[in-house]
Amino acid sequence: MPFQTLTIEDILKNTKFIGDAKREARIRSAYEIALLAHKGQKRKSGEDYIQHPLHTALTLAKIGMGSKTISAGLLHDVPEDTKTTLSEVENKFGHEIASLVDGVTKLGKLRLKGTKEEIYLENLRKMFLAMAEDVRVVIIKLADRLHNMETLESVDKEKQHRIALETMEIFAPLANRLGIGEIKARLEDLAFRHLDSKNYEYVSKLSRKEFEQRKKYVDKVVFELKKELLKSGIKVISVSGRTKHLYSLYQKLERHDMDINKIYDLAGIRIIVPELANCYETLGIVHKKYRPLVGRIKDYISLPKPNHYQSIHTTIFGPEGKFLEIQIRTKKMHDEAEFGIASHWIYSENKKSFTDLLFRKKAKVPEKEMAWMRQLREWQKEFGTDDGEFIETLKIDFFKNHIFAFTPLGDIIDLPEDATPVDFAYQVHSEIGNRTMGAKVNGKMVPLDYKIKNGEVVEIITSRDPKKPSRDWLKFVRTSNAKSHIRRFMKKEGILL
Ligand code: MN
């Protein structure tokens, strides 16, 4: 695969603030420093090293990040790999950009010796902690990883495997969590190719063949639908054919006995409309034209997926009675699906849209899973619009009042600031809470009213017999979960509070 050679102009013309002199100057200046610092360095592939930060920055620009994040993307390997130091970066670009660069460097550093699981957990832990400080660090890391995956051919086989595995297990799920579908899909396909080349080849051949066969057919339906929608007066933004990305196709095949005929959404049509109401109108028009397959209508608009994905999916009997999946969504939903949290800033408007109202009322998001994501959204609503470089201010204040602690097995427990081992114990399980006798933090005994700090490993020492929670605990516990369990226990025992 020939590498695409980028210039700084490629970055600038892909930002969402084209023509903004101040921001463009910042990016150019970051580029100049990176170019100078990496001068003479080559990547394993033989290309100039600067191409790597440029590709990283291009991804960041494309998903709508601000100029500071893009600048940090350009500078992300400077302190680590060149003579230019972090404090020089800080002097020139200020603390914010420097701390982003520093965060990315730190994420790349730590690697535990030990089993695969241990390394995995450690990496995951680092990601969470980095995210707790500033989610932009993780987004830069994802963009960095994407380019490393794209150029993975040039490193040795063993390293290829390790990096591909890490990408599949940590980076793609993280991209998914952040709702950046575009990056998630690309990371998965690249990792899939390295980890399971046989199945990758199989699936890509299958997909190509199917696509060629279906292209004419899909084009025909697109043409028909455009005509119908035009008649109805709905302003359609686009109607286009789409294909499933390879890894998700493979996963689906695995669930369906590797039988391609059981997969209806291999190739499909995506209709993008301006307003939410248009989605349902369009669905009506589609169903009037083509009979829907019963049980295949999924309304992810009123019930979004856990990562906030919203769209209507329906499978229809197309011409000649062939199945075809049609997705209907607004432009906003589309951008959210592709660009994730970055798009929340693109759309941070003051007026509450119908989607927001609907979302707030009806969204059923698994509590634990996406709690932080929802908080992010809330936070964004509060701080809403600003000078347009919204993501630049994305210090997740929410996380400032939140800590992540770990069980000795590496499970992540999400707690409010100043939470104690008793809160931790109840968060793990009410029975563990009730039996708490003592606690160790990072291997050392601590009092039960100890204030847990971000990243600490907490081990709860429990009694074999059910021990009574102490009413004194109510004086220091922070979570309502712990409070209510302790109160319930007191009540049951007839102890008055
Ligand atoms: Mn890098």
Coordinates of C-alpha atoms in Angstrom, one line a residue, residues 42-483:
K42 CA 12.6 8.3 9.3
R43 CA 9.9 5.8 10.1
K44 CA 10.5 2.1 9.7
S45 CA 8.6 2.4 6.5
G46 CA 11.2 4.8 5.1
E47 CA 9.0 7.9 5.0
D48 CA 9.9 11.1 6.8
Y49 CA 8.9 10.9 10.5
I50 CA 6.8 14.0 10.2
Q51 CA 4.3 12.1 8.2
H52 CA 3.2 10.2 11.3
P53 CA 2.2 13.3 13.3
L54 CA 0.7 14.8 10.2
H55 CA -1.5 11.7 9.8
T56 CA -2.4 11.8 13.4
A57 CA -3.4 15.5 13.1
L58 CA -5.4 14.9 10.0
T59 CA -7.6 12.3 11.8
L60 CA -8.1 14.7 14.6
A61 CA -9.1 17.5 12.2
K62 CA -11.5 15.2 10.4
I63 CA -13.4 14.2 13.5
G64 CA -13.8 17.9 14.4
M65 CA -11.3 18.5 17.2
G66 CA -10.1 22.0 18.0
S67 CA -6.7 23.6 17.2
K68 CA -5.1 22.8 20.5
T69 CA -5.8 19.1 20.2
I70 CA -4.6 19.1 16.6
S71 CA -1.5 21.0 17.7
A72 CA -0.9 18.4 20.4
G73 CA -1.4 15.7 17.8
L74 CA 1.4 17.2 15.7
L75 CA 3.7 17.5 18.7
H76 CA 2.8 14.2 20.4
D77 CA 6.1 12.3 19.7
V78 CA 8.4 15.4 20.1
P79 CA 9.4 15.1 23.8
E80 CA 9.6 11.3 23.7
D81 CA 11.6 10.9 20.5
T82 CA 13.5 14.2 19.8
K83 CA 15.9 16.6 21.6
T84 CA 13.1 19.1 22.0
T85 CA 11.8 18.9 25.6
L86 CA 8.3 19.1 27.1
S87 CA 9.2 22.3 28.8
E88 CA 10.2 23.9 25.5
V89 CA 6.8 22.8 24.1
E90 CA 5.2 24.4 27.2
N91 CA 7.1 27.6 26.8
K92 CA 6.0 27.9 23.2
F93 CA 2.4 26.6 23.4
G94 CA 1.4 26.9 27.0
H95 CA 0.4 24.5 29.7
E96 CA -2.7 23.1 28.1
I97 CA -1.1 21.8 24.9
A98 CA 2.0 20.6 26.8
S99 CA -0.1 18.6 29.2
L100 CA -2.0 16.9 26.3
V101 CA 1.4 16.0 24.8
D102 CA 2.6 14.8 28.2
G103 CA -0.6 12.7 28.7
V104 CA -0.1 11.0 25.3
T105 CA 3.6 10.3 26.1
K106 CA 2.7 8.8 29.5
L107 CA 0.1 6.6 27.9
G108 CA 2.7 5.1 25.6
K109 CA 5.2 4.5 28.3
L110 CA 4.0 2.1 31.0
R111 CA 4.0 -1.5 30.2
L112 CA 3.9 -4.1 32.9
K113 CA 5.9 -7.2 32.8
G114 CA 3.7 -10.1 33.3
T115 CA 0.9 -12.1 31.8
K116 CA -1.1 -10.9 28.9
E117 CA -4.1 -10.2 31.1
E118 CA -2.0 -8.1 33.4
I119 CA -0.7 -6.0 30.6
Y120 CA -4.2 -5.7 29.3
L121 CA -5.6 -4.6 32.6
E122 CA -2.8 -2.2 33.1
N123 CA -3.3 -0.6 29.8
L124 CA -7.0 -0.3 30.4
R125 CA -6.4 1.3 33.7
K126 CA -4.0 3.8 32.2
M127 CA -6.6 4.7 29.6
F128 CA -9.3 5.3 32.2
L129 CA -7.0 7.4 34.3
A130 CA -5.9 9.4 31.4
M131 CA -9.5 9.9 30.4
A132 CA -10.3 11.0 33.9
E133 CA -7.8 13.8 33.5
D134 CA -8.6 14.9 29.9
V135 CA -10.5 12.8 27.3
R136 CA -8.6 14.6 24.5
V137 CA -5.5 12.7 25.5
V138 CA -7.3 9.4 24.7
I139 CA -8.6 10.8 21.4
I140 CA -5.1 11.8 20.3
K141 CA -3.9 8.4 21.3
L142 CA -6.6 6.8 19.1
A143 CA -5.6 8.9 16.1
D144 CA -1.9 8.0 16.8
R145 CA -2.8 4.3 17.0
L146 CA -4.8 4.5 13.8
H147 CA -1.8 5.6 11.8
N148 CA 0.4 3.1 13.4
M149 CA -2.0 0.4 12.4
E150 CA -2.1 1.7 8.9
T151 CA 1.6 1.4 8.6
L152 CA 2.0 -1.8 10.7
E153 CA 3.5 -3.7 7.7
S154 CA 6.9 -2.1 8.4
V155 CA 7.5 -3.5 11.9
D156 CA 8.5 -7.1 12.7
K157 CA 5.9 -9.9 13.0
E158 CA 5.9 -10.2 16.7
K159 CA 5.4 -6.5 17.3
Q160 CA 2.6 -6.5 14.6
H161 CA 0.8 -9.1 16.5
R162 CA 1.1 -7.4 19.9
I163 CA 0.0 -4.0 18.5
A164 CA -2.9 -5.5 16.6
L165 CA -4.1 -7.4 19.7
E166 CA -3.9 -4.4 21.8
T167 CA -5.8 -2.4 19.2
M168 CA -8.6 -5.0 19.1
E169 CA -8.9 -5.4 22.8
I170 CA -8.3 -1.8 24.0
F171 CA -8.3 0.9 21.4
A172 CA -11.3 -0.2 19.3
P173 CA -13.5 -0.7 22.3
L174 CA -12.4 2.7 23.6
A175 CA -13.3 4.3 20.3
N176 CA -16.6 2.6 20.5
R177 CA -17.2 3.9 24.0
L178 CA -16.4 7.4 22.9
G179 CA -18.9 6.8 20.1
I180 CA -16.3 7.4 17.3
G181 CA -17.7 4.7 14.9
E182 CA -15.4 5.8 12.1
I183 CA -12.2 5.2 14.0
K184 CA -13.6 2.1 15.7
A185 CA -14.4 0.4 12.4
R186 CA -11.0 1.3 10.8
L187 CA -9.1 0.1 13.9
E188 CA -11.0 -3.2 13.9
D189 CA -10.6 -3.9 10.3
L190 CA -6.8 -3.2 10.4
A191 CA -6.4 -5.4 13.5
F192 CA -8.6 -8.1 12.1
R193 CA -6.3 -8.3 9.0
H194 CA -3.3 -8.9 11.2
L195 CA -4.8 -11.2 13.8
D196 CA -6.8 -13.5 11.6
S197 CA -5.6 -13.0 8.0
K198 CA -7.3 -16.1 6.8
N199 CA -10.8 -15.0 7.8
Y200 CA -10.0 -11.5 6.9
E201 CA -9.3 -12.6 3.3
Y202 CA -12.3 -14.8 3.3
V203 CA -14.7 -12.0 4.4
S204 CA -13.2 -9.3 2.2
K205 CA -13.6 -11.5 -0.8
L206 CA -17.1 -12.4 0.1
S207 CA -17.9 -8.8 0.7
R208 CA -16.4 -7.6 -2.6
K209 CA -18.3 -10.2 -4.5
E210 CA -21.5 -9.5 -2.8
F211 CA -21.0 -5.8 -3.2
E212 CA -20.4 -6.1 -6.9
Q213 CA -23.5 -8.2 -7.3
R214 CA -25.5 -5.9 -5.3
K215 CA -24.3 -2.6 -6.5
K216 CA -26.7 -2.3 -9.5
Y217 CA -29.5 -3.5 -7.4
V218 CA -28.8 -1.0 -4.6
D219 CA -28.4 1.8 -7.1
K220 CA -31.8 1.0 -8.5
V221 CA -33.5 1.1 -5.1
V222 CA -31.7 4.3 -4.3
F223 CA -33.0 5.8 -7.5
E224 CA -36.6 4.7 -6.8
L225 CA -36.5 5.9 -3.2
K226 CA -35.1 9.3 -4.2
K227 CA -38.1 9.7 -6.6
E228 CA -40.6 8.8 -3.9
L229 CA -39.1 11.1 -1.3
L230 CA -39.0 14.0 -3.8
K231 CA -42.7 13.5 -4.5
S232 CA -43.4 13.6 -0.8
G233 CA -41.6 16.9 -0.4
I234 CA -39.1 15.7 2.3
K235 CA -35.8 17.5 1.9
V236 CA -33.4 14.5 1.8
I237 CA -29.8 15.3 2.5
S238 CA -28.5 12.1 0.9
V239 CA -29.6 8.6 -0.1
S240 CA -26.6 6.3 -0.6
G241 CA -25.5 2.7 -0.7
R242 CA -23.3 1.5 2.2
T243 CA -21.4 -1.6 3.1
K244 CA -20.7 -3.2 6.4
H245 CA -17.2 -3.0 7.7
L246 CA -15.4 -6.3 7.5
Y247 CA -14.9 -7.1 11.1
S248 CA -18.5 -6.5 12.0
L249 CA -19.5 -8.6 9.0
Y250 CA -17.3 -11.4 10.3
Q251 CA -18.7 -11.2 13.8
K252 CA -22.2 -11.4 12.3
L253 CA -21.3 -14.3 10.1
E254 CA -20.0 -16.1 13.2
R255 CA -23.4 -15.7 14.8
H256 CA -25.2 -17.0 11.7
D257 CA -23.3 -20.2 10.9
M258 CA -21.0 -18.3 8.4
D259 CA -24.0 -18.2 6.1
I260 CA -24.0 -15.0 4.1
N261 CA -27.6 -15.5 3.0
K262 CA -28.8 -15.0 6.6
I263 CA -27.2 -11.5 6.7
Y264 CA -29.5 -8.8 5.4
D265 CA -27.5 -5.7 6.1
L266 CA -24.4 -6.6 4.2
A267 CA -25.1 -3.9 1.8
G268 CA -27.8 -1.4 2.5
I269 CA -29.1 2.1 2.0
R270 CA -28.7 5.0 4.2
I271 CA -31.1 7.9 4.1
I272 CA -30.1 11.2 5.8
V273 CA -32.8 13.7 6.5
P274 CA -32.8 17.2 8.2
E275 CA -35.2 16.7 11.0
L276 CA -36.2 14.0 13.4
A277 CA -39.8 14.1 12.3
N278 CA -38.6 13.4 8.7
C279 CA -37.1 10.1 9.9
Y280 CA -40.6 8.7 10.7
E281 CA -42.1 10.2 7.6
T282 CA -39.4 8.7 5.5
L283 CA -39.9 5.3 7.2
G284 CA -43.6 5.5 6.1
I285 CA -42.7 6.3 2.6
V286 CA -40.2 3.5 2.4
H287 CA -42.7 1.0 3.8
K288 CA -45.3 2.2 1.4
K289 CA -43.0 1.5 -1.5
Y290 CA -41.5 -1.7 -0.2
R291 CA -43.0 -4.2 2.2
P292 CA -41.1 -4.4 5.5
L293 CA -39.8 -7.6 6.9
V294 CA -41.7 -8.2 10.1
G295 CA -39.6 -8.1 13.2
R296 CA -36.8 -6.3 11.5
I297 CA -37.7 -2.7 12.3
K298 CA -35.4 -1.3 14.9
D299 CA -36.1 2.2 16.3
Y300 CA -32.8 3.2 17.9
I301 CA -34.1 6.8 17.9
S302 CA -36.5 6.3 20.7
L303 CA -34.3 3.6 22.2
P304 CA -30.7 4.6 21.5
K305 CA -27.9 2.0 21.7
P306 CA -25.7 2.2 24.8
N307 CA -23.1 4.3 23.0
H308 CA -25.9 6.7 22.0
Y309 CA -26.2 5.4 18.4
Q310 CA -29.5 6.6 16.9
S311 CA -31.1 5.6 13.7
I312 CA -34.1 3.7 12.4
H313 CA -33.2 0.4 10.7
T314 CA -35.7 -1.5 8.6
T315 CA -35.3 -4.5 6.3
I316 CA -37.5 -4.5 3.2
F317 CA -38.4 -6.8 0.4
G318 CA -36.9 -4.9 -2.5
P319 CA -37.5 -5.4 -6.2
E320 CA -37.4 -9.1 -7.1
G321 CA -38.2 -9.9 -3.5
K322 CA -34.6 -9.4 -2.2
F323 CA -34.0 -8.2 1.3
L324 CA -32.3 -4.9 1.8
E325 CA -31.6 -3.0 5.0
I326 CA -32.4 0.7 5.1
Q327 CA -31.1 3.1 7.7
I328 CA -32.8 6.4 8.3
R329 CA -31.3 9.1 10.5
T330 CA -30.8 12.9 10.7
K331 CA -27.5 14.6 9.8
K332 CA -26.9 15.1 13.5
M333 CA -27.4 11.5 14.3
H334 CA -25.1 10.6 11.4
D335 CA -22.3 12.8 12.6
E336 CA -22.7 11.5 16.1
A337 CA -22.4 8.0 14.9
E338 CA -19.2 8.8 12.9
F339 CA -17.5 11.2 15.1
G340 CA -18.8 10.5 18.6
I341 CA -18.1 12.9 21.3
A342 CA -16.4 15.3 18.9
S343 CA -19.8 15.9 17.3
H344 CA -21.5 16.9 20.5
W345 CA -19.4 20.0 20.3
I346 CA -20.2 20.6 16.7
Y347 CA -23.8 20.5 17.6
S348 CA -23.8 22.3 20.9
E349 CA -26.6 24.6 20.5
N350 CA -28.6 26.4 23.1
K351 CA -32.0 25.6 21.9
K352 CA -33.1 22.2 23.0
S353 CA -33.8 20.1 20.0
F354 CA -36.6 17.6 19.8
T355 CA -34.0 14.8 19.8
D356 CA -32.7 16.0 23.1
L357 CA -36.0 16.1 24.7
L358 CA -36.9 12.7 23.3
F359 CA -33.5 11.3 24.3
R360 CA -33.8 12.5 27.9
K361 CA -37.2 11.0 28.3
K362 CA -36.8 7.7 26.7
A363 CA -33.2 6.8 26.6
K364 CA -32.6 3.5 28.3
V365 CA -28.9 3.5 28.8
P366 CA -27.5 0.7 31.0
E367 CA -26.7 2.5 34.2
K368 CA -23.2 1.5 34.9
E369 CA -22.1 1.2 31.3
M370 CA -22.7 4.6 30.1
A371 CA -23.0 6.7 33.2
W372 CA -19.9 8.7 32.5
M373 CA -20.9 9.2 28.9
R374 CA -24.2 10.7 29.9
Q375 CA -22.5 12.9 32.4
L376 CA -20.3 14.1 29.6
R377 CA -23.3 15.1 27.7
E378 CA -24.9 16.8 30.6
W379 CA -21.7 18.7 31.2
Q380 CA -21.6 19.7 27.6
K381 CA -25.1 21.0 27.8
E382 CA -24.3 23.1 30.8
F383 CA -21.2 24.6 29.3
G384 CA -22.7 24.5 25.9
T385 CA -21.7 27.0 23.3
D386 CA -18.6 29.0 23.4
D387 CA -16.2 30.4 20.9
G388 CA -16.5 27.4 18.7
E389 CA -13.5 25.7 20.0
F390 CA -15.6 23.9 22.5
I391 CA -13.5 20.7 22.7
E392 CA -10.5 22.8 23.8
T393 CA -12.2 23.3 27.1
L394 CA -12.9 19.7 27.6
K395 CA -11.3 19.2 30.9
I396 CA -13.9 16.9 32.1
D397 CA -14.9 18.6 35.3
F398 CA -17.2 15.7 36.0
F399 CA -14.2 13.5 36.3
K400 CA -12.6 16.0 38.7
N401 CA -15.3 14.9 41.2
H402 CA -15.0 11.3 40.2
I403 CA -12.4 8.7 40.9
F404 CA -11.7 5.3 39.5
A405 CA -10.5 2.7 41.9
F406 CA -9.6 -0.9 41.2
T407 CA -10.3 -4.2 42.7
P408 CA -7.3 -6.5 43.1
L409 CA -8.5 -8.3 40.0
G410 CA -8.5 -5.0 38.0
D411 CA -12.2 -4.3 37.9
I412 CA -12.9 -0.6 37.7
I413 CA -15.1 0.8 40.4
D414 CA -16.4 4.3 39.7
L415 CA -16.8 6.4 42.9
P416 CA -17.4 10.0 43.9
E417 CA -14.5 12.0 45.2
D418 CA -13.6 11.4 48.9
A419 CA -15.3 7.9 48.8
T420 CA -14.1 5.5 51.4
P421 CA -13.4 1.8 51.5
V422 CA -16.9 1.2 52.8
D423 CA -18.4 2.9 49.7
F424 CA -16.1 0.8 47.6
A425 CA -17.2 -2.4 49.3
Y426 CA -20.9 -1.6 48.8
Q427 CA -20.2 -0.7 45.2
V428 CA -18.7 -4.1 44.6
H429 CA -21.5 -6.0 46.3
S430 CA -23.9 -5.2 49.2
E431 CA -22.9 -8.4 50.9
I432 CA -19.3 -7.4 50.8
G433 CA -20.3 -4.0 52.2
N434 CA -22.1 -5.7 55.1
R435 CA -19.1 -7.9 55.9
T436 CA -16.5 -5.2 55.7
M437 CA -13.9 -5.4 58.6
G438 CA -10.9 -3.7 57.2
A439 CA -9.3 -2.4 54.0
K440 CA -6.0 -2.3 52.2
V441 CA -5.1 0.4 49.7
N442 CA -2.2 -0.4 47.4
G443 CA -1.3 -3.3 49.8
K444 CA -1.3 -1.2 53.0
M445 CA -3.9 -1.3 55.8
V446 CA -6.0 1.9 56.0
P447 CA -8.8 3.1 58.3
L448 CA -12.3 2.6 57.0
D449 CA -12.9 6.4 56.6
Y450 CA -9.8 6.6 54.4
K451 CA -10.3 8.8 51.3
I452 CA -9.6 6.8 48.2
K453 CA -7.6 8.4 45.5
N454 CA -7.8 8.0 41.7
G455 CA -6.2 4.8 40.5
E456 CA -5.7 3.1 43.9
V457 CA -6.2 -0.6 44.2
V458 CA -8.5 -1.3 47.1
E459 CA -8.8 -4.6 48.8
I460 CA -11.7 -5.2 51.2
I461 CA -11.1 -7.6 54.2
T462 CA -14.4 -9.2 55.0
S463 CA -15.5 -11.3 58.0
R464 CA -16.6 -14.8 57.4
D465 CA -19.8 -14.3 59.5
P466 CA -22.1 -11.6 58.5
K467 CA -20.9 -8.7 60.5
K468 CA -23.1 -5.8 61.3
P469 CA -22.4 -2.6 59.5
S470 CA -21.6 0.1 62.0
R471 CA -23.9 3.1 62.3
D472 CA -20.8 5.2 62.6
W473 CA -20.1 4.4 58.9
L474 CA -23.0 6.8 58.1
K475 CA -20.8 9.6 59.2
F476 CA -18.3 9.2 56.5
V477 CA -19.7 7.2 53.6
R478 CA -20.2 9.2 50.4
T479 CA -22.4 7.1 48.1
S480 CA -26.1 6.9 48.5
N481 CA -25.7 3.2 47.7
A482 CA -23.7 2.6 50.9
K483 CA -26.0 4.9 52.9

